[in-house]
Coordinates of N, CA and C in Angstrom, one line a residue:
M1 N -16.0 -3.2 17.3 CA -14.7 -3.1 16.9 C -14.6 -2.2 15.6
R2 N -13.7 -1.3 15.6 CA -13.5 -0.4 14.5 C -12.9 -1.1 13.3
E3 N -13.4 -0.7 12.1 CA -12.8 -1.2 10.9 C -12.2 -0.1 10.1
Y4 N -11.1 -0.5 9.4 CA -10.4 0.5 8.5 C -10.2 -0.1 7.2
K5 N -10.5 0.7 6.1 CA -10.4 0.2 4.8 C -9.1 0.7 4.1
I6 N -8.2 -0.3 3.8 CA -7.0 0.0 3.2 C -7.0 -0.4 1.7
V7 N -6.6 0.4 0.8 CA -6.5 0.0 -0.6 C -5.1 0.0 -1.1
V8 N -4.7 -1.2 -1.7 CA -3.3 -1.4 -2.2 C -3.4 -1.1 -3.7
L9 N -2.6 -0.1 -4.1 CA -2.6 0.3 -5.6 C -1.2 0.3 -6.1
G10 N -1.1 0.1 -7.4 CA 0.1 0.1 -8.2 C 0.0 -0.6 -9.5
S11 N 1.0 -0.5 -10.3 CA 1.0 -1.1 -11.6 C 1.0 -2.6 -11.5
G12 N 0.7 -3.3 -12.6 CA 0.7 -4.8 -12.6 C 2.1 -5.3 -12.4
G13 N 2.2 -6.4 -11.6 CA 3.5 -7.1 -11.4 C 4.4 -6.5 -10.4
V14 N 4.0 -5.5 -9.6 CA 4.9 -4.8 -8.6 C 4.9 -5.6 -7.3
G15 N 4.0 -6.5 -7.1 CA 4.0 -7.3 -5.9 C 2.9 -6.9 -4.9
K16 N 1.9 -6.2 -5.3 CA 0.8 -5.8 -4.4 C 0.2 -7.0 -3.7
S17 N -0.1 -8.1 -4.4 CA -0.7 -9.3 -3.8 C 0.2 -10.0 -2.9
T18 N 1.5 -10.1 -3.3 CA 2.4 -10.9 -2.5 C 2.7 -10.1 -1.2
L19 N 2.7 -8.8 -1.2 CA 2.9 -8.0 0.0 C 1.7 -8.2 0.9
T20 N 0.5 -8.1 0.3 CA -0.7 -8.2 1.1 C -0.8 -9.6 1.7
V21 N -0.6 -10.7 1.0 CA -0.7 -12.0 1.5 C 0.4 -12.3 2.5
Q22 N 1.6 -11.8 2.3 CA 2.7 -11.9 3.3 C 2.3 -11.2 4.6
F23 N 1.7 -10.0 4.5 CA 1.3 -9.3 5.7 C 0.1 -10.0 6.4
V24 N -0.9 -10.4 5.7 CA -2.1 -11.0 6.3 C -1.9 -12.5 6.7
Q25 N -1.2 -13.3 5.9 CA -1.1 -14.7 6.1 C 0.3 -15.2 6.5
G26 N 1.3 -14.4 6.2 CA 2.7 -14.8 6.5 C 3.2 -15.8 5.6
I27 N 2.7 -15.8 4.3 CA 3.3 -16.7 3.3 C 3.6 -15.9 2.0
F28 N 4.6 -16.5 1.3 CA 4.9 -15.9 0.0 C 4.3 -16.7 -1.2
V29 N 3.6 -16.0 -2.0 CA 3.0 -16.6 -3.2 C 4.0 -16.6 -4.4
E30 N 4.5 -17.7 -4.8 CA 5.5 -17.8 -5.9 C 4.9 -17.4 -7.2
K31 N 3.8 -18.0 -7.5 CA 3.2 -17.9 -8.9 C 2.5 -16.5 -9.1
Y32 N 2.8 -15.9 -10.2 CA 2.2 -14.6 -10.6 C 0.9 -14.9 -11.2
D33 N -0.2 -14.4 -10.6 CA -1.5 -14.5 -11.2 C -2.2 -13.2 -11.1
P34 N -2.3 -12.5 -12.2 CA -2.8 -11.1 -12.2 C -4.2 -11.0 -11.4
T35 N -4.2 -10.0 -10.5 CA -5.4 -9.9 -9.6 C -6.4 -9.0 -10.3
I36 N -7.7 -9.3 -10.1 CA -8.8 -8.4 -10.5 C -9.1 -7.6 -9.3
E37 N -9.4 -8.3 -8.2 CA -9.7 -7.7 -6.9 C -9.8 -8.8 -5.9
D38 N -9.0 -8.7 -4.8 CA -9.1 -9.6 -3.7 C -9.2 -8.8 -2.4
S39 N -10.0 -9.3 -1.4 CA -10.2 -8.6 -0.2 C -9.7 -9.5 1.0
Y40 N -9.0 -8.9 1.9 CA -8.5 -9.6 3.1 C -8.9 -8.9 4.3
R41 N -9.0 -9.6 5.4 CA -9.3 -9.0 6.7 C -8.2 -9.5 7.7
K42 N -7.8 -8.5 8.5 CA -6.8 -8.9 9.6 C -7.1 -8.1 10.8
Q43 N -7.3 -8.8 11.9 CA -7.5 -8.2 13.2 C -6.2 -7.8 13.8
V44 N -6.1 -6.6 14.2 CA -4.9 -6.0 14.8 C -5.2 -5.2 16.1
E45 N -4.2 -4.9 16.8 CA -4.3 -4.1 18.0 C -3.8 -2.7 17.8
V46 N -4.5 -1.7 18.0 CA -4.1 -0.3 17.9 C -4.4 0.4 19.2
D47 N -3.4 0.9 19.8 CA -3.6 1.7 21.1 C -4.3 0.8 22.1
G48 N -4.0 -0.5 22.2 CA -4.6 -1.4 23.2 C -6.0 -1.8 22.8
Q49 N -6.5 -1.4 21.7 CA -7.9 -1.8 21.2 C -7.8 -2.6 20.0
Q50 N -8.6 -3.7 19.9 CA -8.7 -4.5 18.7 C -9.4 -3.7 17.6
C51 N -8.9 -3.8 16.4 CA -9.6 -3.3 15.2 C -9.4 -4.2 14.0
M52 N -10.2 -4.0 13.0 CA -10.2 -4.9 11.9 C -9.7 -4.1 10.6
L53 N -8.7 -4.6 10.0 CA -8.2 -4.0 8.7 C -8.9 -4.7 7.6
E54 N -9.5 -4.0 6.7 CA -10.1 -4.6 5.5 C -9.2 -4.1 4.4
I55 N -8.4 -5.0 3.8 CA -7.4 -4.7 2.9 C -7.8 -5.1 1.5
L56 N -8.0 -4.1 0.6 CA -8.4 -4.4 -0.8 C -7.2 -4.4 -1.7
D57 N -6.9 -5.6 -2.3 CA -5.8 -5.8 -3.2 C -6.3 -5.6 -4.6
T58 N -5.9 -4.6 -5.3 CA -6.5 -4.2 -6.6 C -5.7 -4.7 -7.8
A59 N -6.4 -4.6 -8.9 CA -5.8 -4.9 -10.2 C -4.8 -3.8 -10.6
G60 N -3.7 -4.2 -11.2 CA -2.7 -3.3 -11.6 C -2.7 -3.1 -13.1
T61 N -3.5 -3.9 -13.8 CA -3.5 -3.9 -15.3 C -4.5 -2.8 -15.8
E62 N -4.2 -2.3 -16.9 CA -5.0 -1.2 -17.5 C -6.5 -1.5 -17.7
Q63 N -6.8 -2.8 -18.0 CA -8.2 -3.1 -18.3 C -9.1 -3.0 -17.2
F64 N -8.6 -2.8 -15.9 CA -9.5 -2.7 -14.8 C -9.4 -1.3 -14.1
T65 N -8.8 -0.4 -14.8 CA -8.7 1.0 -14.2 C -10.0 1.6 -13.9
A66 N -11.1 1.3 -14.6 CA -12.4 1.9 -14.4 C -12.9 1.6 -13.0
M67 N -12.4 0.5 -12.4 CA -12.9 0.1 -11.0 C -12.2 0.9 -10.0
R68 N -11.1 1.6 -10.3 CA -10.3 2.3 -9.3 C -11.0 3.4 -8.6
D69 N -11.9 4.1 -9.3 CA -12.6 5.2 -8.7 C -13.4 4.7 -7.5
L70 N -14.0 3.6 -7.7 CA -14.8 3.0 -6.6 C -13.9 2.6 -5.4
Y71 N -12.8 2.0 -5.7 CA -11.9 1.6 -4.6 C -11.4 2.9 -3.9
M72 N -11.1 3.9 -4.6 CA -10.6 5.1 -4.0 C -11.7 5.8 -3.2
K73 N -12.9 5.8 -3.7 CA -14.0 6.5 -3.0 C -14.2 5.8 -1.6
N74 N -14.1 4.5 -1.6 CA -14.4 3.8 -0.4 C -13.2 3.6 0.6
G75 N -12.0 3.8 0.1 CA -10.8 3.6 0.9 C -10.6 4.7 1.9
Q76 N -10.0 4.3 3.0 CA -9.7 5.3 4.0 C -8.2 5.6 4.0
G77 N -7.4 4.7 3.5 CA -6.0 4.8 3.5 C -5.4 4.0 2.3
F78 N -4.3 4.4 1.8 CA -3.8 3.8 0.5 C -2.3 3.5 0.6
V79 N -2.0 2.3 0.1 CA -0.7 1.8 0.0 C -0.3 1.9 -1.5
L80 N 0.6 2.7 -1.9 CA 1.0 2.9 -3.3 C 2.3 2.1 -3.5
V81 N 2.3 1.1 -4.3 CA 3.4 0.1 -4.4 C 4.0 0.3 -5.8
Y82 N 5.3 0.3 -5.9 CA 6.1 0.2 -7.1 C 7.2 -0.8 -7.0
S83 N 7.7 -1.3 -8.1 CA 8.9 -2.2 -8.1 C 10.1 -1.4 -8.3
I84 N 11.1 -1.6 -7.4 CA 12.4 -0.9 -7.5 C 13.1 -1.3 -8.8
T85 N 12.6 -2.4 -9.5 CA 13.3 -2.9 -10.7 C 12.6 -2.3 -12.0
A86 N 11.6 -1.5 -11.9 CA 10.9 -1.0 -13.0 C 10.5 0.5 -12.9
Q87 N 11.2 1.4 -13.6 CA 11.0 2.8 -13.5 C 9.6 3.2 -13.8
S88 N 9.0 2.6 -14.8 CA 7.6 3.0 -15.2 C 6.6 2.8 -14.1
T89 N 6.8 1.8 -13.2 CA 5.9 1.5 -12.1 C 6.0 2.6 -11.1
F90 N 7.2 3.2 -10.9 CA 7.4 4.3 -10.0 C 6.8 5.6 -10.6
N91 N 7.0 5.8 -11.9 CA 6.4 7.0 -12.6 C 4.9 7.0 -12.5
D92 N 4.3 5.8 -12.6 CA 2.8 5.7 -12.6 C 2.2 6.3 -11.3
L93 N 2.9 6.3 -10.2 CA 2.3 6.6 -8.9 C 1.9 8.1 -8.8
T94 N 2.5 9.0 -9.5 CA 2.1 10.4 -9.4 C 0.7 10.5 -9.9
D95 N 0.4 9.9 -11.0 CA -1.0 9.9 -11.6 C -2.0 9.2 -10.7
L96 N -1.6 8.1 -10.1 CA -2.5 7.4 -9.1 C -2.8 8.3 -7.9
R97 N -1.8 8.9 -7.4 CA -2.0 9.8 -6.2 C -3.0 10.9 -6.6
E98 N -2.8 11.5 -7.8 CA -3.7 12.6 -8.2 C -5.1 12.1 -8.4
Q99 N -5.3 10.9 -8.9 CA -6.6 10.3 -9.0 C -7.2 10.1 -7.6
I100 N -6.5 9.6 -6.7 CA -7.0 9.5 -5.3 C -7.5 10.8 -4.8
L101 N -6.6 11.8 -4.9 CA -7.0 13.2 -4.4 C -8.2 13.7 -5.0
R102 N -8.3 13.5 -6.3 CA -9.5 14.0 -7.1 C -10.8 13.2 -6.6
V103 N -10.7 11.9 -6.6 CA -11.9 11.1 -6.2 C -12.3 11.4 -4.7
K104 N -11.3 11.5 -3.8 CA -11.6 11.8 -2.4 C -11.9 13.3 -2.2
D105 N -11.7 14.1 -3.2 CA -11.9 15.6 -3.1 C -11.2 16.2 -1.9
S106 N -9.9 15.8 -1.7 CA -9.2 16.2 -0.6 C -7.7 16.3 -0.9
E107 N -7.0 17.2 -0.3 CA -5.5 17.3 -0.4 C -4.8 16.4 0.7
E108 N -5.5 16.0 1.7 CA -5.0 15.2 2.8 C -5.6 13.8 2.8
V109 N -4.9 12.9 2.2 CA -5.4 11.5 2.2 C -4.3 10.6 2.7
P110 N -4.5 9.8 3.8 CA -3.5 9.0 4.3 C -2.9 8.0 3.3
M111 N -1.6 7.9 3.1 CA -1.0 7.0 2.2 C 0.4 6.7 2.6
V112 N 0.9 5.6 2.1 CA 2.3 5.2 2.3 C 2.8 4.7 0.9
L113 N 4.0 5.1 0.6 CA 4.7 4.7 -0.6 C 5.6 3.6 -0.3
V114 N 5.5 2.5 -1.1 CA 6.3 1.3 -0.8 C 7.0 0.9 -2.1
G115 N 8.4 0.8 -2.0 CA 9.2 0.3 -3.0 C 9.4 -1.2 -2.7
N116 N 8.8 -2.0 -3.6 CA 8.9 -3.4 -3.3 C 10.0 -4.1 -4.1
K117 N 10.3 -5.3 -3.8 CA 11.4 -6.1 -4.4 C 12.8 -5.7 -4.1
C118 N 13.0 -5.2 -2.9 CA 14.3 -4.6 -2.5 C 15.3 -5.8 -2.4
D119 N 14.9 -7.0 -2.5 CA 15.8 -8.1 -2.5 C 16.6 -8.2 -3.8
L120 N 16.0 -7.5 -4.8 CA 16.6 -7.6 -6.2 C 17.5 -6.4 -6.4
E121 N 18.4 -6.1 -5.5 CA 19.3 -5.0 -5.5 C 20.1 -4.9 -6.8
D122 N 20.5 -6.0 -7.4 CA 21.3 -6.1 -8.6 C 20.5 -5.6 -9.8
E123 N 19.1 -5.6 -9.7 CA 18.3 -5.2 -10.8 C 17.6 -3.8 -10.5
R124 N 18.1 -3.1 -9.5 CA 17.5 -1.9 -9.1 C 17.7 -0.8 -10.1
V125 N 16.6 -0.1 -10.5 CA 16.6 1.0 -11.3 C 16.0 2.3 -10.7
V126 N 15.3 2.1 -9.6 CA 14.7 3.2 -8.9 C 15.4 3.3 -7.5
G127 N 16.2 4.4 -7.3 CA 16.9 4.6 -6.1 C 16.0 4.8 -4.9
K128 N 16.5 4.4 -3.7 CA 15.8 4.6 -2.5 C 15.6 6.1 -2.3
D129 N 16.6 6.9 -2.7 CA 16.4 8.4 -2.5 C 15.3 8.9 -3.4
Q130 N 15.0 8.3 -4.5 CA 13.9 8.7 -5.4 C 12.6 8.5 -4.7
G131 N 12.5 7.3 -4.0 CA 11.3 7.0 -3.3 C 11.1 8.0 -2.1
M132 N 12.1 8.3 -1.4 CA 12.0 9.2 -0.3 C 11.6 10.6 -0.7
M133 N 12.2 11.0 -1.9 CA 11.9 12.3 -2.4 C 10.4 12.4 -2.9
M134 N 9.9 11.3 -3.5 CA 8.5 11.3 -3.9 C 7.6 11.4 -2.7
A135 N 7.9 10.6 -1.7 CA 7.1 10.6 -0.5 C 7.0 12.1 0.1
R136 N 8.2 12.7 0.1 CA 8.2 14.1 0.6 C 7.3 15.0 -0.3
Q137 N 7.4 14.8 -1.6 CA 6.6 15.6 -2.5 C 5.1 15.4 -2.3
F138 N 4.8 14.1 -1.9 CA 3.4 13.8 -1.7 C 2.8 14.4 -0.4
G139 N 3.7 15.0 0.4 CA 3.3 15.6 1.7 C 3.4 14.6 2.8
S140 N 2.4 14.4 3.6 CA 2.5 13.5 4.8 C 2.3 12.1 4.3
C141 N 3.3 11.6 3.6 CA 3.3 10.2 3.1 C 4.6 9.6 3.6
T142 N 4.4 8.4 4.2 CA 5.6 7.6 4.7 C 6.1 6.8 3.5
F143 N 7.4 6.6 3.5 CA 8.1 5.7 2.5 C 8.8 4.6 3.2
M144 N 8.8 3.4 2.5 CA 9.5 2.3 3.0 C 9.8 1.3 1.8
E145 N 10.9 0.5 2.0 CA 11.2 -0.5 1.0 C 10.9 -1.8 1.6
T146 N 10.4 -2.8 0.8 CA 10.0 -4.1 1.2 C 10.4 -5.2 0.2
S147 N 10.4 -6.4 0.7 CA 10.5 -7.6 -0.2 C 9.6 -8.6 0.4
A148 N 8.5 -8.9 -0.3 CA 7.6 -9.9 0.2 C 8.3 -11.3 0.2
K149 N 9.1 -11.5 -0.9 CA 9.8 -12.8 -1.0 C 10.8 -13.0 0.1
A150 N 11.6 -12.1 0.4 CA 12.6 -12.2 1.4 C 12.1 -11.8 2.8
K151 N 10.9 -11.4 2.9 CA 10.3 -11.0 4.2 C 11.0 -9.8 4.8
I152 N 11.4 -8.9 3.9 CA 12.1 -7.7 4.4 C 11.1 -6.6 4.5
G153 N 11.0 -6.1 5.7 CA 10.1 -4.9 5.9 C 8.6 -5.3 5.9
V154 N 8.3 -6.6 5.8 CA 6.9 -7.0 5.8 C 6.4 -7.6 7.1
T155 N 7.2 -8.5 7.6 CA 6.8 -9.2 8.8 C 7.4 -8.7 10.1
D156 N 8.3 -7.7 9.9 CA 8.9 -7.2 11.1 C 8.0 -6.1 11.8
V157 N 8.4 -5.8 13.0 CA 7.7 -4.8 13.8 C 7.5 -3.5 13.1
R158 N 8.5 -3.0 12.4 CA 8.4 -1.7 11.8 C 7.3 -1.7 10.7
Y159 N 7.2 -2.7 9.9 CA 6.2 -2.7 8.9 C 4.8 -2.7 9.6
K160 N 4.6 -3.6 10.6 CA 3.3 -3.6 11.3 C 3.0 -2.3 11.9
Q161 N 4.0 -1.6 12.5 CA 3.8 -0.3 13.0 C 3.4 0.7 11.9
N162 N 4.1 0.6 10.8 CA 3.7 1.5 9.6 C 2.3 1.2 9.2
I163 N 1.9 0.0 9.1 CA 0.6 -0.4 8.6 C -0.5 0.0 9.7
L164 N -0.1 -0.2 11.0 CA -1.1 0.0 12.0 C -1.2 1.4 12.6
F165 N -0.2 2.2 12.4 CA -0.2 3.5 13.0 C -0.1 4.7 12.0
G166 N -0.2 4.4 10.8 CA 0.0 5.4 9.8 C -1.0 6.5 9.6
F167 N -2.3 6.2 9.9 CA -3.3 7.1 9.6 C -3.7 7.9 10.9
A168 N -3.0 8.9 11.2 CA -3.2 9.6 12.5 C -4.7 10.1 12.6
S169 N -5.3 10.6 11.5 CA -6.6 11.2 11.6 C -7.7 10.2 11.8
L170 N -7.4 8.9 11.6 CA -8.5 7.9 11.8 C -8.8 7.6 13.3
R171 N -7.8 7.7 14.1 CA -7.9 7.4 15.5 C -8.9 8.3 16.2
S172 N -9.0 9.5 15.9 CA -9.9 10.4 16.5 C -11.1 10.7 15.7
G173 N -11.8 9.6 15.3 CA -13.0 9.7 14.5 C -12.7 9.7 13.0
G174 N -11.5 10.0 12.6 CA -11.2 9.9 11.2 C -10.4 8.7 10.9
L175 N -9.2 8.8 10.5 CA -8.3 7.6 10.2 C -7.3 7.4 11.3
I176 N -6.7 6.2 11.2 CA -5.5 5.9 12.2 C -4.3 6.2 11.4
N177 N -3.2 6.5 12.1 CA -1.9 6.7 11.4 C -1.2 5.3 11.2
F178 N -1.6 4.6 10.2 CA -1.1 3.2 10.0 C 0.3 3.2 9.5
F179 N 0.9 4.2 9.0 CA 2.1 4.1 8.3 C 3.2 5.1 8.8
S180 N 3.3 5.4 10.0 CA 4.3 6.3 10.5 C 5.6 5.6 10.7

């Protein structure tokens, strides 16, 4: 069975862990507990074949940024998460992407941009158009908005298709298109 390593990155408090747990286990974690590093495995079907996703949920706080190079080196695909309620979390993603490209020594790295907490529309400060524009600037990067709390875009077929089919180059010996 093929295995694929997905790394979930973003600033602290954007909902990386809640998105990951909602996707893997189908539950919402109410309590905020800053993550250092958590690893999850989920068996999924891709093109009629079973494969295993190894999802690494990373720390968003500054004190653990030294560990990021290792995550990035070993990751095959990346989920970059920001909160639609915090502009700074959105702004941080450009530097994160640059770090991924530097560590991977490549201009083509499979990734998806996720604007989380879309259930908090009244508190929105980052427009959906901004997310779509950033994804276009990143090149072959898919964009989507989600809410782990409201199960918007996380448990539906579209999210699973995005996660499972976004890495086109994985399927033929490289990555799978888990996020299209």
